[in-house]
mmCIF file of C-alpha atoms in Angstrom:
data_model
loop_
_atom_site.group_PDB
_atom_site.id
_atom_site.type_symbol
_atom_site.label_atom_id
_atom_site.label_comp_id
_atom_site.label_asym_id
_atom_site.label_seq_id
_atom_site.Cartn_x
_atom_site.Cartn_y
_atom_site.Cartn_z
ATOM 1 C CA UNK W 27 -0.030 -0.062 0.012
ATOM 2 C CA UNK W 28 0.844 3.608 0.010
ATOM 3 C CA UNK W 29 3.956 4.470 2.165
ATOM 4 C CA UNK W 30 5.651 7.562 3.272
ATOM 5 C CA UNK W 31 9.282 7.199 4.572
ATOM 6 C CA UNK W 32 10.602 10.184 6.544
ATOM 7 C CA UNK W 33 14.182 10.803 7.444
ATOM 8 C CA UNK W 34 15.903 11.361 9.854
ATOM 9 C CA UNK W 35 13.957 10.455 12.797
ATOM 10 C CA UNK W 36 15.929 12.921 14.958
ATOM 11 C CA UNK W 37 17.912 15.865 13.706
ATOM 12 C CA UNK W 38 20.059 18.034 15.848
ATOM 13 C CA UNK W 39 21.420 21.294 14.463
ATOM 14 C CA UNK W 40 23.311 24.344 15.915
ATOM 15 C CA UNK W 41 21.103 27.435 16.180
ATOM 16 C CA UNK W 42 21.599 29.532 12.911
ATOM 17 C CA UNK W 43 22.221 26.479 10.786
ATOM 18 C CA UNK W 44 19.977 24.835 8.186
ATOM 19 C CA UNK W 45 17.913 21.732 8.732
ATOM 20 C CA UNK W 46 16.751 19.432 6.032
ATOM 21 C CA UNK W 47 14.146 16.703 6.450
ATOM 22 C CA UNK W 48 13.351 14.256 3.614
ATOM 23 C CA UNK W 49 10.274 12.143 2.692
ATOM 24 C CA UNK W 50 9.814 9.586 -0.036
ATOM 25 C CA UNK W 51 6.502 8.404 -1.342
ATOM 26 C CA UNK W 52 5.241 5.434 -3.312
ATOM 27 C CA UNK W 53 2.043 6.325 -4.987
ATOM 28 C CA UNK W 54 2.638 8.146 -8.258
ATOM 29 C CA UNK W 55 -1.052 9.421 -7.964
ATOM 30 C CA UNK W 56 -0.186 11.542 -4.903
ATOM 31 C CA UNK W 57 -0.535 15.238 -5.653
ATOM 32 C CA UNK W 58 -0.553 17.040 -2.484
ATOM 33 C CA UNK W 59 2.252 17.161 0.103
ATOM 34 C CA UNK W 60 1.847 19.211 3.356
ATOM 35 C CA UNK W 61 4.271 19.450 6.231
ATOM 36 C CA UNK W 62 3.063 19.860 9.812
ATOM 37 C CA UNK W 63 4.996 20.967 12.869
ATOM 38 C CA UNK W 64 3.936 19.611 16.286
ATOM 39 C CA UNK W 65 5.042 21.400 19.532
ATOM 40 C CA UNK W 66 5.180 19.743 22.641
ATOM 41 C CA UNK W 67 1.639 19.090 24.259
ATOM 42 C CA UNK W 68 -0.142 20.475 21.093
ATOM 43 C CA UNK W 69 -1.685 19.155 17.942
ATOM 44 C CA UNK W 70 0.122 19.442 14.557
ATOM 45 C CA UNK W 71 -0.149 22.693 12.451
ATOM 46 C CA UNK W 72 0.482 23.043 8.881
ATOM 47 C CA UNK W 73 3.651 25.117 8.124
ATOM 48 C CA UNK W 74 3.880 24.735 4.309
ATOM 49 C CA UNK W 75 2.447 22.564 1.518
ATOM 50 C CA UNK W 76 3.169 21.956 -2.277
ATOM 51 C CA UNK W 77 1.004 20.640 -5.046
ATOM 52 C CA UNK W 78 2.376 18.301 -7.826
ATOM 53 C CA UNK W 79 2.519 21.002 -10.521
ATOM 54 C CA UNK W 80 5.112 23.111 -8.515
ATOM 55 C CA UNK W 81 8.664 22.190 -7.925
ATOM 56 C CA UNK W 82 9.500 24.424 -5.094
ATOM 57 C CA UNK W 83 7.766 26.775 -2.586
ATOM 58 C CA UNK W 84 9.147 29.166 0.003
ATOM 59 C CA UNK W 85 7.657 31.096 2.927
ATOM 60 C CA UNK W 86 10.356 33.201 4.600
ATOM 61 C CA UNK W 87 12.767 30.837 6.359
ATOM 62 C CA UNK W 88 10.919 27.530 5.183
ATOM 63 C CA UNK W 89 10.943 25.945 1.831
ATOM 64 C CA UNK W 90 9.796 22.724 0.370
ATOM 65 C CA UNK W 91 11.172 21.091 -2.808
ATOM 66 C CA UNK W 92 9.345 18.184 -4.720
ATOM 67 C CA UNK W 93 10.963 15.748 -7.221
ATOM 68 C CA UNK W 94 8.034 13.969 -8.716
ATOM 69 C CA UNK W 95 10.205 11.734 -10.803
ATOM 70 C CA UNK W 96 12.072 10.475 -7.928
ATOM 71 C CA UNK W 97 8.934 10.688 -5.669
ATOM 72 C CA UNK W 98 10.605 12.561 -2.929
ATOM 73 C CA UNK W 99 10.020 15.882 -1.222
ATOM 74 C CA UNK W 100 12.113 17.803 1.414
ATOM 75 C CA UNK W 101 11.546 20.430 4.166
ATOM 76 C CA UNK W 102 14.234 23.094 4.316
ATOM 77 C CA UNK W 103 14.456 25.466 7.311
ATOM 78 C CA UNK W 104 17.187 28.126 7.171
ATOM 79 C CA UNK W 105 18.723 30.215 10.244
ATOM 80 C CA UNK W 106 17.103 27.865 12.768
ATOM 81 C CA UNK W 107 16.020 29.363 15.844
ATOM 82 C CA UNK W 108 15.008 27.871 19.276
ATOM 83 C CA UNK W 109 11.233 28.012 18.546
ATOM 84 C CA UNK W 110 11.849 25.687 15.514
ATOM 85 C CA UNK W 111 12.353 22.797 18.075
ATOM 86 C CA UNK W 112 9.520 20.384 17.363
ATOM 87 C CA UNK W 113 8.392 17.267 15.731
ATOM 88 C CA UNK W 114 7.767 17.744 11.893
ATOM 89 C CA UNK W 115 5.436 15.417 9.969
ATOM 90 C CA UNK W 116 5.462 15.082 6.133
ATOM 91 C CA UNK W 117 2.431 13.709 4.367
ATOM 92 C CA UNK W 118 1.294 12.527 0.917
ATOM 93 C CA UNK W 119 -2.220 12.431 -0.497
ATOM 94 C CA UNK W 120 -4.049 9.250 -1.356
ATOM 95 C CA UNK W 121 -7.552 9.655 -2.508
ATOM 96 C CA UNK W 122 -9.337 11.309 0.374
ATOM 97 C CA UNK W 123 -6.791 10.811 2.979
ATOM 98 C CA UNK W 124 -3.189 11.556 3.791
ATOM 99 C CA UNK W 125 -0.587 9.139 4.468
ATOM 100 C CA UNK W 126 1.853 10.501 7.181
ATOM 101 C CA UNK W 127 5.484 9.922 7.668
ATOM 102 C CA UNK W 128 6.779 8.839 11.090
ATOM 103 C CA UNK W 129 7.987 12.266 12.054
ATOM 104 C CA UNK W 130 11.345 14.006 12.784
ATOM 105 C CA UNK W 131 12.324 15.328 15.931
ATOM 106 C CA UNK W 132 14.192 18.556 15.321
ATOM 107 C CA UNK W 133 16.484 19.911 18.280
ATOM 108 C CA UNK W 134 18.092 23.332 18.064
ATOM 109 C CA UNK W 135 21.312 23.515 20.048
ATOM 110 C CA UNK W 136 22.038 26.986 21.433
ATOM 111 C CA UNK R 11 -5.817 28.208 19.126
ATOM 112 C CA UNK R 12 -6.900 26.280 16.052
ATOM 113 C CA UNK R 13 -10.752 26.536 16.835
ATOM 114 C CA UNK R 14 -11.101 22.914 17.050
ATOM 115 C CA UNK R 15 -12.134 21.674 20.503
ATOM 116 C CA UNK R 16 -11.927 18.241 21.965
ATOM 117 C CA UNK R 17 -13.292 16.810 25.355
ATOM 118 C CA UNK R 18 -12.224 15.564 27.578
ATOM 119 C CA UNK R 19 -8.473 16.539 27.823
ATOM 120 C CA UNK R 20 -7.669 13.473 29.832
ATOM 121 C CA UNK R 21 -9.279 10.263 30.277
ATOM 122 C CA UNK R 22 -8.252 7.345 32.521
ATOM 123 C CA UNK R 23 -10.080 3.965 32.242
ATOM 124 C CA UNK R 24 -9.791 0.273 32.752
ATOM 125 C CA UNK R 25 -9.431 -2.502 30.234
ATOM 126 C CA UNK R 26 -12.735 -3.668 28.701
ATOM 127 C CA UNK R 27 -14.509 -0.456 29.165
ATOM 128 C CA UNK R 28 -16.022 1.920 26.580
ATOM 129 C CA UNK R 29 -15.335 5.682 26.234
ATOM 130 C CA UNK R 30 -16.575 8.488 23.897
ATOM 131 C CA UNK R 31 -14.262 11.316 22.723
ATOM 132 C CA UNK R 32 -15.872 14.338 21.528
ATOM 133 C CA UNK R 33 -14.845 16.853 18.954
ATOM 134 C CA UNK R 34 -16.292 20.121 17.813
ATOM 135 C CA UNK R 35 -14.890 21.496 14.428
ATOM 136 C CA UNK R 36 -13.977 25.021 13.349
ATOM 137 C CA UNK R 37 -16.975 27.253 12.512
ATOM 138 C CA UNK R 38 -17.809 26.315 8.824
ATOM 139 C CA UNK R 39 -15.586 23.233 8.517
ATOM 140 C CA UNK R 40 -17.616 20.407 7.169
ATOM 141 C CA UNK R 41 -14.823 17.603 7.437
ATOM 142 C CA UNK R 42 -13.829 16.043 10.590
ATOM 143 C CA UNK R 43 -10.722 13.566 10.817
ATOM 144 C CA UNK R 44 -9.685 11.387 13.588
ATOM 145 C CA UNK R 45 -6.071 10.294 14.365
ATOM 146 C CA UNK R 46 -4.399 8.123 16.910
ATOM 147 C CA UNK R 47 -0.836 9.013 18.186
ATOM 148 C CA UNK R 48 0.787 6.525 20.413
ATOM 149 C CA UNK R 49 3.948 7.443 22.531
ATOM 150 C CA UNK R 50 6.698 8.773 20.416
ATOM 151 C CA UNK R 51 5.004 7.587 17.187
ATOM 152 C CA UNK R 52 3.434 9.236 14.178
ATOM 153 C CA UNK R 53 -0.011 9.949 13.342
ATOM 154 C CA UNK R 54 -2.300 7.065 12.430
ATOM 155 C CA UNK R 55 -5.390 8.139 10.403
ATOM 156 C CA UNK R 56 -8.606 6.431 11.742
ATOM 157 C CA UNK R 57 -11.597 8.004 9.724
ATOM 158 C CA UNK R 58 -12.938 10.984 8.089
ATOM 159 C CA UNK R 59 -16.548 12.313 7.952
ATOM 160 C CA UNK R 60 -17.774 14.988 5.705
ATOM 161 C CA UNK R 61 -21.154 16.721 6.346
ATOM 162 C CA UNK R 62 -22.289 13.822 8.219
ATOM 163 C CA UNK R 63 -21.118 10.803 5.956
ATOM 164 C CA UNK R 64 -18.186 8.746 6.314
ATOM 165 C CA UNK R 65 -15.756 9.646 3.600
ATOM 166 C CA UNK R 66 -12.421 7.652 4.188
ATOM 167 C CA UNK R 67 -11.372 5.074 6.402
ATOM 168 C CA UNK R 68 -7.865 4.203 7.778
ATOM 169 C CA UNK R 69 -6.571 1.714 10.151
ATOM 170 C CA UNK R 70 -9.518 2.008 12.401
ATOM 171 C CA UNK R 71 -10.267 -1.266 14.545
ATOM 172 C CA UNK R 72 -13.682 -2.823 14.514
ATOM 173 C CA UNK R 73 -13.850 -2.065 18.310
ATOM 174 C CA UNK R 74 -13.815 1.793 17.338
ATOM 175 C CA UNK R 75 -16.682 3.770 15.590
ATOM 176 C CA UNK R 76 -17.366 7.255 15.098
ATOM 177 C CA UNK R 77 -19.947 9.355 13.662
ATOM 178 C CA UNK R 78 -20.629 13.029 12.734
ATOM 179 C CA UNK R 79 -23.857 14.645 13.972
ATOM 180 C CA UNK R 80 -26.037 17.234 12.005
ATOM 181 C CA UNK R 81 -24.393 20.065 14.014
ATOM 182 C CA UNK R 82 -21.160 18.827 12.587
ATOM 183 C CA UNK R 83 -19.729 17.850 15.801
ATOM 184 C CA UNK R 84 -18.179 14.221 15.815
ATOM 185 C CA UNK R 85 -17.718 11.595 18.416
ATOM 186 C CA UNK R 86 -15.231 8.555 18.455
ATOM 187 C CA UNK R 87 -16.326 5.676 20.484
ATOM 188 C CA UNK R 88 -13.878 3.209 21.693
ATOM 189 C CA UNK R 89 -14.943 -0.001 23.217
ATOM 190 C CA UNK R 90 -13.424 -3.222 24.862
ATOM 191 C CA UNK R 91 -10.415 -1.149 25.543
ATOM 192 C CA UNK R 92 -7.116 -2.642 25.674
ATOM 193 C CA UNK R 93 -3.744 -1.475 27.314
ATOM 194 C CA UNK R 94 -2.470 -0.903 23.671
ATOM 195 C CA UNK R 95 -5.291 1.668 23.099
ATOM 196 C CA UNK R 96 -3.521 4.208 25.391
ATOM 197 C CA UNK R 97 -2.560 7.126 23.103
ATOM 198 C CA UNK R 98 -3.488 10.703 22.256
ATOM 199 C CA UNK R 99 -6.514 10.907 20.078
ATOM 200 C CA UNK R 100 -6.503 13.927 17.712
ATOM 201 C CA UNK R 101 -9.500 15.448 15.845
ATOM 202 C CA UNK R 102 -9.005 17.656 12.907
ATOM 203 C CA UNK R 103 -11.174 19.692 10.679
ATOM 204 C CA UNK R 104 -11.113 21.325 7.235
ATOM 205 C CA UNK R 105 -13.371 23.235 5.048
ATOM 206 C CA UNK R 106 -14.100 20.728 2.410
ATOM 207 C CA UNK R 107 -13.453 17.108 1.804
ATOM 208 C CA UNK R 108 -10.090 16.151 0.494
ATOM 209 C CA UNK R 109 -9.326 14.764 -2.892
ATOM 210 C CA UNK R 110 -8.273 15.802 -6.330
ATOM 211 C CA UNK R 111 -6.839 19.372 -6.417
ATOM 212 C CA UNK R 112 -8.810 20.502 -3.561
ATOM 213 C CA UNK R 113 -6.881 19.591 -0.577
ATOM 214 C CA UNK R 114 -7.534 21.605 2.373
ATOM 215 C CA UNK R 115 -5.518 22.510 5.583
ATOM 216 C CA UNK R 116 -6.437 20.339 8.474
ATOM 217 C CA UNK R 117 -6.686 22.118 11.754
ATOM 218 C CA UNK R 118 -5.875 19.985 14.660
ATOM 219 C CA UNK R 119 -7.427 20.118 18.159
ATOM 220 C CA UNK R 120 -5.387 19.816 21.386
ATOM 221 C CA UNK R 121 -6.090 16.090 21.555
ATOM 222 C CA UNK R 122 -7.422 13.745 24.312
ATOM 223 C CA UNK R 123 -4.995 11.607 26.205
ATOM 224 C CA UNK R 124 -6.338 8.251 26.926
ATOM 225 C CA UNK R 125 -4.822 6.081 29.546
ATOM 226 C CA UNK R 126 -6.186 2.448 29.789
ATOM 227 C CA UNK R 127 -5.077 0.664 33.106
#
């Protein structure tokens, strides 16, 4: 069935450095790829999304890239700050639902 | 605050029991989604309702059921509870149904933490 693999499971970066989280999906029909951020004790919140007719999308320090041929997409966070510490989830569309990655715990070291 | 409310915040019960989790979506949202998140694990999609009708089903156990009422609030019923059902249960809502080019942002509630002893 549809599968979304997310790497790494934990990422520790120095404050101010960049962070990259990668996801691969298996269903070539997937056409919507959101990224959610989950802070401790809260529900996930959408931070950026991309659709299959676009290769890259940016929103301030956050960007997402999509390679449909290789079936992978990545989240890029530049100039990381302490408030970026959280768990990040990628997802890929499948029919009416989203298939979620297992999550990446991002740790920002001061 | 996402605008999605979930009650109760915490629930402690015993194995074999039945519980009901409640969700009120954001004003105007027609779709409700239920997710299970076990400790240090990802989100498992359970079920989606759109305007009162079941729209998509994930890995929901037969012991679990859900419904969406005419006022659009939703309830998730968990029965014959087992220790392994202990988890965070999230409800999310969105404006429309997912599918095709019309995927909508899902807004998550704060979750209900279920502990089965």
